[in-house]
């Protein structure tokens, strides 16, 4: 139950929340852009640099062995979190963007050809659009787009009609960052597999809110970022089915991804190292491991229940503001509210809310085609995490009303 979350304790776990911004207590409602980090993650980062800093995998001294073990432990925790059948199928990258580009440049370049189709949706973040446009241009393939209905849900009937044997890949997010829609990926994956297409799930916005089981969902590729899961920036994950990862050529060449190098012939390392060239972001990967420990310390389902309570509470309160319109009212959505207020530019609202210590996001949210779909330039977006409170929402609504009075 939501009330089993001890919010006072939880908030004290996130040191950044305890500060004043512009003379007011910080209210951080920009969690879809990046989440805050619990102290255990920050401590793990510090501790690594104070005690264990060394390059990994090749060293034989104590520090190198400790750093390698800690790095590989994070891989195990990731595998466990998403229920990957093996740790070798967990590739550590620089972020969701890095993971999607890896698939585009390896799977895409190898298995997508002239006349093939890549299916994406109108809900995608630019990082799940542009890499596919680049590959489509290079290969002479075609991009097709699953449309979005007025309420912000994907049009699954049209999706079914778009599926055919020319579709080699369906690349969709599980949750829209711009409007919060949760897509029915289980059904979408099953339908894609019926025509032989592979499916990449952009999990950037889902992994922090509910569990995702790559085996139960039969996901071919899953991409996500540590920084949206209470971990550090600069780290991401690509999960892939073993047979796909094995069939894909390496992405970048360099140290660690090789077995043997000579000027005549180079052989490549096993999974996952084949895709991890060069010295990785060791410290942040190790600190990311602490995010999973932190999440495991919270009562099961409590994050989801707390966030749904915040979503319903804020949605009701916001609707009392004259001229406010919520963009994206999908039946299933995460605690993200994208809104517009008649006659007021979203950026003006964001700038003035900051004066009240309230951090929201304004603009196109890296989803310009979605903004075009709704014929708007952008929105204001408040996105909640489990450490947010109803009192913060009350203060936000009061401040927003003052901003509206000022600007209207
Ligand atoms: C749905 C979605 N996909 C991809 C990304 C890109 O993530 P990153 O910038 O961490 O690579 C984001 C970031 O906002 C996102 O929300």
Short mmCIF file of C-alpha atoms and ligand atoms in Angstrom, two decimals:
data_model
loop_
_atom_site.label_atom_id
_atom_site.label_comp_id
_atom_site.label_asym_id
_atom_site.label_seq_id
_atom_site.Cartn_x
_atom_site.Cartn_y
_atom_site.Cartn_z
CA UNK A 1 0.00 0.00 0.00
CA UNK A 2 1.11 3.55 -0.68
CA UNK A 3 1.02 4.47 3.01
CA UNK A 4 3.74 1.90 3.69
CA UNK A 5 6.16 4.35 2.02
CA UNK A 6 7.71 6.45 4.75
CA UNK A 7 7.91 9.70 2.80
CA UNK A 8 9.82 11.67 5.43
CA UNK A 9 12.47 8.96 5.52
CA UNK A 10 12.49 8.63 1.73
CA UNK A 11 12.95 12.36 1.23
CA UNK A 12 15.86 12.34 3.63
CA UNK A 13 17.46 9.65 1.45
CA UNK A 14 17.66 12.23 -1.40
CA UNK A 15 19.86 15.06 -0.10
CA UNK A 16 19.21 17.36 -3.08
CA UNK A 17 15.54 17.70 -2.14
CA UNK A 18 16.40 19.52 1.06
CA UNK A 19 17.24 22.97 -0.30
CA UNK A 20 15.76 26.34 -1.12
CA UNK A 21 15.57 27.63 -4.67
CA UNK A 22 14.83 31.30 -5.10
CA UNK A 23 14.05 31.48 -1.40
CA UNK A 24 11.44 28.69 -1.55
CA UNK A 25 11.68 24.98 -0.77
CA UNK A 26 12.63 23.13 -3.94
CA UNK A 27 9.76 21.28 -5.61
CA UNK A 28 11.27 18.99 -8.20
CA UNK A 29 8.72 17.94 -10.82
CA UNK A 30 11.14 17.25 -13.68
CA UNK A 31 11.67 13.58 -13.00
CA UNK A 32 11.02 12.50 -16.57
CA UNK A 33 14.10 14.49 -17.61
CA UNK A 34 16.23 12.97 -14.89
CA UNK A 35 15.55 11.51 -11.46
CA UNK A 36 17.33 12.55 -8.28
CA UNK A 37 19.90 10.26 -6.69
CA UNK A 38 19.65 8.65 -3.27
CA UNK A 39 22.59 9.14 -0.91
CA UNK A 40 23.63 5.49 -1.32
CA UNK A 41 24.31 6.12 -5.02
CA UNK A 42 26.28 9.30 -4.31
CA UNK A 43 28.23 7.50 -1.57
CA UNK A 44 29.04 4.56 -3.87
CA UNK A 45 30.46 7.00 -6.41
CA UNK A 46 32.62 8.72 -3.77
CA UNK A 47 33.76 5.47 -2.25
CA UNK A 48 34.86 4.08 -5.59
CA UNK A 49 37.14 7.06 -6.25
CA UNK A 50 38.42 7.05 -2.67
CA UNK A 51 39.15 3.30 -2.40
CA UNK A 52 38.90 1.30 -5.60
CA UNK A 53 39.69 3.44 -8.63
CA UNK A 54 41.43 1.29 -11.25
CA UNK A 55 40.85 0.21 -14.82
CA UNK A 56 38.79 -2.95 -15.10
CA UNK A 57 39.09 -6.42 -16.66
CA UNK A 58 42.80 -6.40 -17.53
CA UNK A 59 44.46 -5.60 -14.23
CA UNK A 60 45.77 -8.26 -11.84
CA UNK A 61 46.31 -6.03 -8.80
CA UNK A 62 43.88 -5.71 -5.90
CA UNK A 63 42.31 -2.43 -6.94
CA UNK A 64 41.69 -3.63 -10.49
CA UNK A 65 40.11 -6.80 -9.16
CA UNK A 66 37.85 -4.90 -6.76
CA UNK A 67 36.79 -2.43 -9.46
CA UNK A 68 36.11 -5.26 -11.93
CA UNK A 69 34.05 -7.20 -9.40
CA UNK A 70 31.98 -4.13 -8.51
CA UNK A 71 31.44 -3.26 -12.18
CA UNK A 72 30.34 -6.79 -13.02
CA UNK A 73 28.10 -6.88 -9.96
CA UNK A 74 26.09 -4.01 -11.43
CA UNK A 75 25.64 -6.03 -14.61
CA UNK A 76 24.22 -8.86 -12.48
CA UNK A 77 21.84 -6.47 -10.72
CA UNK A 78 20.63 -5.11 -14.05
CA UNK A 79 20.09 -8.64 -15.37
CA UNK A 80 18.14 -9.47 -12.26
CA UNK A 81 16.03 -6.28 -12.45
CA UNK A 82 14.84 -6.98 -16.00
CA UNK A 83 14.90 -10.79 -15.66
CA UNK A 84 17.49 -11.27 -18.39
CA UNK A 85 18.23 -14.97 -18.89
CA UNK A 86 21.97 -14.24 -18.67
CA UNK A 87 24.39 -11.48 -17.75
CA UNK A 88 26.06 -11.73 -21.18
CA UNK A 89 22.92 -10.26 -22.73
CA UNK A 90 23.27 -7.05 -20.73
CA UNK A 91 25.43 -4.56 -22.64
CA UNK A 92 26.45 -1.46 -20.72
CA UNK A 93 26.28 1.69 -22.82
CA UNK A 94 26.24 5.44 -22.34
CA UNK A 95 22.44 5.74 -22.20
CA UNK A 96 19.21 4.98 -24.02
CA UNK A 97 20.46 7.02 -26.96
CA UNK A 98 23.70 5.03 -27.07
CA UNK A 99 21.80 1.75 -26.88
CA UNK A 100 19.40 2.61 -29.69
CA UNK A 101 22.23 3.82 -31.91
CA UNK A 102 24.10 0.59 -31.22
CA UNK A 103 21.14 -1.44 -32.48
CA UNK A 104 20.65 0.85 -35.47
CA UNK A 105 24.29 0.68 -36.50
CA UNK A 106 24.71 -3.08 -36.02
CA UNK A 107 21.36 -4.87 -36.31
CA UNK A 108 20.08 -2.14 -38.63
CA UNK A 109 23.06 -2.10 -40.92
CA UNK A 110 23.17 -5.89 -41.13
CA UNK A 111 19.53 -6.91 -41.27
CA UNK A 112 17.65 -3.96 -42.76
CA UNK A 113 17.90 -3.51 -46.51
CA UNK A 114 16.37 -1.79 -49.48
CA UNK A 115 12.59 -1.84 -49.46
CA UNK A 116 12.39 -3.03 -45.86
CA UNK A 117 10.32 -1.12 -43.34
CA UNK A 118 10.99 0.16 -39.83
CA UNK A 119 7.92 0.87 -37.78
CA UNK A 120 8.09 3.58 -35.14
CA UNK A 121 5.32 5.51 -33.43
CA UNK A 122 4.18 9.10 -33.31
CA UNK A 123 4.92 9.04 -29.57
CA UNK A 124 8.68 8.59 -29.89
CA UNK A 125 11.50 10.62 -28.41
CA UNK A 126 13.89 11.93 -31.08
CA UNK A 127 16.43 9.32 -30.02
CA UNK A 128 14.06 6.59 -31.21
CA UNK A 129 13.39 8.38 -34.49
CA UNK A 130 16.61 9.86 -35.84
CA UNK A 131 18.85 6.74 -35.62
CA UNK A 132 16.24 4.89 -37.72
CA UNK A 133 16.03 7.73 -40.24
CA UNK A 134 19.81 7.56 -40.60
CA UNK A 135 19.73 3.81 -41.26
CA UNK A 136 16.70 4.06 -43.55
CA UNK A 137 18.49 6.71 -45.62
CA UNK A 138 21.64 4.65 -45.82
CA UNK A 139 19.89 1.40 -46.71
CA UNK A 140 16.97 2.61 -48.82
CA UNK A 141 14.50 1.37 -46.21
CA UNK A 142 11.23 3.05 -45.31
CA UNK A 143 10.01 4.45 -42.00
CA UNK A 144 6.34 3.96 -41.19
CA UNK A 145 4.63 5.64 -38.26
CA UNK A 146 1.97 4.23 -35.92
CA UNK A 147 -0.48 7.10 -35.37
CA UNK A 148 -1.65 8.50 -32.04
CA UNK A 149 -5.31 9.06 -31.18
CA UNK A 150 -6.56 12.33 -29.71
CA UNK A 151 -6.36 10.96 -26.15
CA UNK A 152 -2.67 10.17 -26.58
CA UNK A 153 -3.01 6.41 -27.03
CA UNK A 154 -1.45 4.57 -29.95
CA UNK A 155 -3.90 3.52 -32.65
CA UNK A 156 -3.48 -0.24 -32.40
CA UNK A 157 -5.95 -0.98 -35.20
CA UNK A 158 -3.78 0.97 -37.63
CA UNK A 159 -0.67 -0.67 -36.17
CA UNK A 160 -2.12 -4.03 -37.16
CA UNK A 161 -2.64 -2.85 -40.73
CA UNK A 162 0.93 -1.52 -40.91
CA UNK A 163 2.46 -4.87 -40.00
CA UNK A 164 3.59 -6.99 -42.93
CA UNK A 165 6.59 -9.14 -43.82
CA UNK A 166 8.58 -6.11 -45.04
CA UNK A 167 8.68 -4.76 -41.48
CA UNK A 168 12.04 -5.81 -40.05
CA UNK A 169 11.89 -3.82 -36.85
CA UNK A 170 9.28 -2.18 -34.63
CA UNK A 171 10.90 0.45 -32.38
CA UNK A 172 8.54 1.92 -29.78
CA UNK A 173 8.69 3.29 -26.30
CA UNK A 174 6.93 1.56 -23.46
CA UNK A 175 6.03 4.94 -21.98
CA UNK A 176 5.90 8.34 -23.69
CA UNK A 177 8.14 10.92 -22.03
CA UNK A 178 6.09 13.81 -23.40
CA UNK A 179 2.58 12.80 -22.32
CA UNK A 180 2.99 9.71 -20.14
CA UNK A 181 1.04 7.16 -22.21
CA UNK A 182 1.83 3.53 -21.37
CA UNK A 183 1.77 1.51 -24.58
CA UNK A 184 0.40 -2.05 -24.75
CA UNK A 185 3.80 -3.49 -25.62
CA UNK A 186 2.94 -7.08 -24.79
CA UNK A 187 0.28 -7.15 -27.50
CA UNK A 188 2.43 -5.08 -29.87
CA UNK A 189 5.40 -7.44 -29.53
CA UNK A 190 3.25 -10.49 -30.13
CA UNK A 191 1.73 -8.94 -33.27
CA UNK A 192 5.17 -7.91 -34.58
CA UNK A 193 6.54 -11.40 -34.05
CA UNK A 194 3.66 -12.86 -36.07
CA UNK A 195 5.06 -11.12 -39.18
CA UNK A 196 8.67 -11.94 -38.27
CA UNK A 197 9.64 -8.42 -37.14
CA UNK A 198 11.96 -7.82 -34.20
CA UNK A 199 11.00 -5.30 -31.53
CA UNK A 200 13.11 -2.69 -29.76
CA UNK A 201 11.51 -1.27 -26.64
CA UNK A 202 12.68 2.15 -25.48
CA UNK A 203 12.29 1.71 -21.74
CA UNK A 204 13.76 5.10 -20.77
CA UNK A 205 10.52 6.20 -19.10
CA UNK A 206 9.18 2.91 -17.84
CA UNK A 207 11.91 1.22 -15.80
CA UNK A 208 11.70 3.72 -12.93
CA UNK A 209 7.98 3.22 -12.44
CA UNK A 210 7.22 -0.47 -12.78
CA UNK A 211 9.00 -3.74 -13.26
CA UNK A 212 9.76 -4.99 -16.72
CA UNK A 213 10.40 -8.65 -17.48
CA UNK A 214 12.15 -9.09 -20.83
CA UNK A 215 11.40 -12.81 -20.96
CA UNK A 216 7.71 -12.60 -20.08
CA UNK A 217 7.25 -9.82 -22.65
CA UNK A 218 9.43 -11.62 -25.24
CA UNK A 219 11.38 -8.39 -25.87
CA UNK A 220 14.09 -8.55 -28.56
CA UNK A 221 15.91 -5.37 -27.50
CA UNK A 222 15.40 -3.15 -24.47
CA UNK A 223 17.15 0.21 -24.02
CA UNK A 224 17.19 2.42 -20.93
CA UNK A 225 19.27 4.99 -19.01
CA UNK A 226 20.61 4.82 -15.46
CA UNK A 227 19.95 8.49 -14.77
CA UNK A 228 16.20 8.03 -15.10
CA UNK A 229 16.38 5.15 -12.63
CA UNK A 230 17.91 7.08 -9.71
CA UNK A 231 21.43 6.33 -10.97
CA UNK A 232 24.18 8.51 -12.44
CA UNK A 233 24.29 10.11 -15.87
CA UNK A 234 26.39 8.65 -18.67
CA UNK A 235 25.34 5.02 -18.20
CA UNK A 236 22.75 3.00 -20.05
CA UNK A 237 21.70 -0.52 -20.82
CA UNK A 238 21.01 -2.52 -23.92
CA UNK A 239 19.44 -5.91 -23.37
CA UNK A 240 19.15 -8.17 -26.40
CA UNK A 241 18.18 -11.73 -27.21
CA UNK A 242 21.33 -13.81 -27.38
CA UNK A 243 20.88 -15.01 -30.97
CA UNK A 244 20.42 -11.43 -32.16
CA UNK A 245 23.40 -10.03 -30.26
CA UNK A 246 25.56 -12.87 -31.51
CA UNK A 247 24.53 -12.31 -35.11
CA UNK A 248 25.26 -8.58 -34.91
CA UNK A 249 28.71 -7.23 -35.80
CA UNK A 250 30.53 -5.07 -33.23
CA UNK A 251 29.65 -1.39 -33.03
CA UNK A 252 32.86 0.40 -32.12
CA UNK A 253 36.37 -1.02 -32.43
CA UNK A 254 38.95 -0.67 -29.68
CA UNK A 255 40.26 -2.23 -26.51
CA UNK A 256 38.25 -4.90 -24.66
CA UNK A 257 36.01 -5.81 -27.61
CA UNK A 258 38.68 -8.00 -29.22
CA UNK A 259 39.99 -11.51 -28.67
CA UNK A 260 43.15 -11.11 -30.77
CA UNK A 261 44.45 -8.35 -32.96
CA UNK A 262 47.00 -8.54 -35.74
CA UNK A 263 47.38 -6.43 -38.85
CA UNK A 264 46.13 -9.36 -40.89
CA UNK A 265 43.09 -10.32 -38.86
CA UNK A 266 41.24 -9.35 -35.71
CA UNK A 267 38.84 -11.60 -33.83
CA UNK A 268 36.18 -10.26 -31.54
CA UNK A 269 35.44 -10.87 -27.89
CA UNK A 270 32.42 -12.74 -26.52
CA UNK A 271 29.22 -11.08 -25.35
CA UNK A 272 28.81 -8.64 -23.71
CA UNK A 273 32.35 -7.30 -24.25
CA UNK A 274 32.06 -7.41 -28.05
CA UNK A 275 29.92 -4.27 -27.72
CA UNK A 276 31.88 -2.55 -24.96
CA UNK A 277 34.97 -1.04 -26.60
CA UNK A 278 37.27 1.14 -24.54
CA UNK A 279 37.35 2.08 -20.86
CA UNK A 280 33.74 2.40 -19.75
CA UNK A 281 32.23 4.80 -17.22
CA UNK A 282 33.39 2.54 -14.39
CA UNK A 283 32.57 4.77 -11.43
CA UNK A 284 29.05 5.58 -12.54
CA UNK A 285 28.28 1.98 -13.48
CA UNK A 286 29.33 0.89 -10.00
CA UNK A 287 27.24 3.63 -8.40
CA UNK A 288 24.29 2.56 -10.58
CA UNK A 289 24.43 -0.78 -8.76
CA UNK A 290 23.43 1.03 -5.57
CA UNK A 291 20.20 2.25 -7.25
CA UNK A 292 18.97 -1.33 -7.44
CA UNK A 293 19.79 -1.94 -3.78
CA UNK A 294 17.89 1.20 -2.89
CA UNK A 295 14.85 0.23 -4.95
CA UNK A 296 14.90 -3.26 -3.46
CA UNK A 297 14.73 -1.70 0.02
CA UNK A 298 11.32 -0.13 -0.76
CA UNK A 299 8.06 -2.04 -0.32
CA UNK A 300 6.97 -3.79 -3.50
CA UNK A 301 4.47 -1.84 -5.63
CA UNK A 302 4.78 1.15 -3.30
CA UNK A 303 6.42 3.31 -5.96
CA UNK A 304 3.62 2.70 -8.41
CA UNK A 305 0.86 3.27 -5.86
CA UNK A 306 2.39 6.48 -4.55
CA UNK A 307 2.85 7.83 -8.07
CA UNK A 308 -0.70 6.95 -9.11
CA UNK A 309 -2.02 8.74 -6.06
CA UNK A 310 0.01 11.82 -7.00
CA UNK A 311 -1.18 11.62 -10.62
CA UNK A 312 -4.86 11.46 -9.67
CA UNK A 313 -4.51 14.14 -7.02
CA UNK A 314 -2.68 16.55 -9.33
CA UNK A 315 -4.97 15.87 -12.30
CA UNK A 316 -8.05 16.77 -10.22
CA UNK A 317 -6.47 19.88 -8.73
CA UNK A 318 -5.13 21.18 -12.04
CA UNK A 319 -8.49 20.87 -13.74
CA UNK A 320 -9.80 23.61 -11.44
CA UNK A 321 -7.51 26.12 -13.17
CA UNK A 322 -9.36 28.07 -15.83
CA UNK A 323 -8.19 27.46 -19.38
CA UNK A 324 -5.93 24.53 -18.45
CA UNK A 325 -5.92 21.66 -20.89
CA UNK A 326 -4.14 18.35 -20.33
CA UNK A 327 -2.47 16.93 -23.43
CA UNK A 328 -2.54 13.14 -23.27
CA UNK A 329 -5.32 11.50 -21.30
CA UNK A 330 -4.54 7.86 -21.97
CA UNK A 331 -6.29 5.32 -19.77
CA UNK A 332 -2.91 3.90 -18.81
CA UNK A 333 -0.33 6.53 -18.07
CA UNK A 334 2.51 7.21 -15.68
CA UNK A 335 2.58 10.20 -13.35
CA UNK A 336 3.33 12.75 -16.06
CA UNK A 337 1.01 15.68 -16.75
CA UNK A 338 1.57 17.68 -19.90
CA UNK A 339 -0.60 20.77 -20.02
CA UNK A 340 -1.28 24.08 -21.73
CA UNK A 341 -3.08 27.14 -20.47
CA UNK A 342 -5.10 29.22 -22.95
CA UNK A 343 -3.23 32.20 -24.27
CA UNK A 344 -0.04 31.65 -22.24
CA UNK A 345 3.26 30.40 -23.64
CA UNK A 346 4.54 27.30 -21.77
CA UNK A 347 7.98 28.82 -21.36
CA UNK A 348 6.62 31.84 -19.50
CA UNK A 349 4.90 29.49 -17.07
CA UNK A 350 8.10 27.50 -16.53
CA UNK A 351 10.23 30.59 -15.93
CA UNK A 352 7.78 32.04 -13.40
CA UNK A 353 7.27 28.74 -11.56
CA UNK A 354 11.04 28.59 -11.10
CA UNK A 355 10.73 31.82 -9.10
CA UNK A 356 8.61 29.79 -6.68
CA UNK A 357 11.28 27.09 -6.50
CA UNK A 358 9.26 24.75 -8.72
CA UNK A 359 11.08 22.82 -11.45
CA UNK A 360 8.94 21.67 -14.38
CA UNK A 361 9.90 21.16 -18.01
CA UNK A 362 8.58 23.20 -20.91
CA UNK A 363 9.00 22.79 -24.65
CA UNK A 364 8.74 19.96 -27.14
CA UNK A 365 10.31 17.32 -24.85
CA UNK A 366 12.42 15.97 -27.74
CA UNK A 367 9.19 14.80 -29.36
CA UNK A 368 8.58 17.36 -32.09
CA UNK A 369 6.52 15.00 -34.31
CA UNK A 370 4.15 14.48 -31.37
CA UNK A 371 3.82 18.24 -30.89
CA UNK A 372 3.10 18.54 -34.62
CA UNK A 373 0.41 15.85 -34.24
CA UNK A 374 -1.37 18.00 -31.63
CA UNK A 375 -0.60 21.19 -33.55
CA UNK A 376 1.22 22.79 -30.62
CA UNK A 377 4.77 24.07 -30.13
CA UNK A 378 5.22 22.47 -26.76
CA UNK A 379 3.70 21.92 -23.35
CA UNK A 380 4.40 22.39 -19.66
CA UNK A 381 5.24 19.01 -18.16
CA UNK A 382 5.11 18.09 -14.49
CA UNK A 383 6.52 14.62 -13.91
CA UNK A 384 6.43 13.02 -10.48
CA UNK A 385 8.54 10.48 -8.65
CA UNK A 386 7.70 8.50 -5.53
CA UNK A 387 9.55 11.04 -3.35
CA UNK A 388 7.11 13.79 -4.33
CA UNK A 389 4.21 14.67 -2.04
CA UNK A 390 0.65 15.97 -2.16
CA UNK A 391 1.81 19.04 -0.23
CA UNK A 392 4.17 19.81 -3.09
CA UNK A 393 1.31 19.47 -5.54
CA UNK A 394 -0.79 21.87 -3.44
CA UNK A 395 2.04 24.43 -3.48
CA UNK A 396 2.48 23.89 -7.23
CA UNK A 397 -1.21 24.49 -7.96
CA UNK A 398 -1.27 27.65 -5.83
CA UNK A 399 1.85 28.99 -7.58
CA UNK A 400 0.49 28.07 -10.99
CA UNK A 401 -2.74 29.96 -10.28
CA UNK A 402 -0.68 33.03 -9.30
CA UNK A 403 1.36 32.71 -12.50
CA UNK A 404 -1.83 32.47 -14.56
CA UNK A 405 -3.27 35.54 -12.82
CA UNK A 406 -0.07 37.40 -13.59
CA UNK A 407 0.08 36.42 -17.27
CA UNK A 408 -3.54 36.19 -18.33
C1 LIG B 1 11.37 7.98 -24.04
C2 LIG B 1 12.80 8.41 -24.08
N1 LIG B 1 13.65 7.82 -24.92
C3 LIG B 1 14.95 8.16 -24.98
C4 LIG B 1 15.47 9.14 -24.18
C5 LIG B 1 16.91 9.47 -24.28
O1 LIG B 1 17.55 9.14 -23.10
P1 LIG B 1 19.08 9.55 -22.85
O2 LIG B 1 19.15 11.02 -23.14
O3 LIG B 1 19.29 9.22 -21.41
O4 LIG B 1 19.91 8.76 -23.78
C6 LIG B 1 14.63 9.80 -23.30
C7 LIG B 1 15.12 10.92 -22.47
O5 LIG B 1 14.40 11.80 -22.09
C8 LIG B 1 13.27 9.43 -23.23
O6 LIG B 1 12.43 10.01 -22.38
#
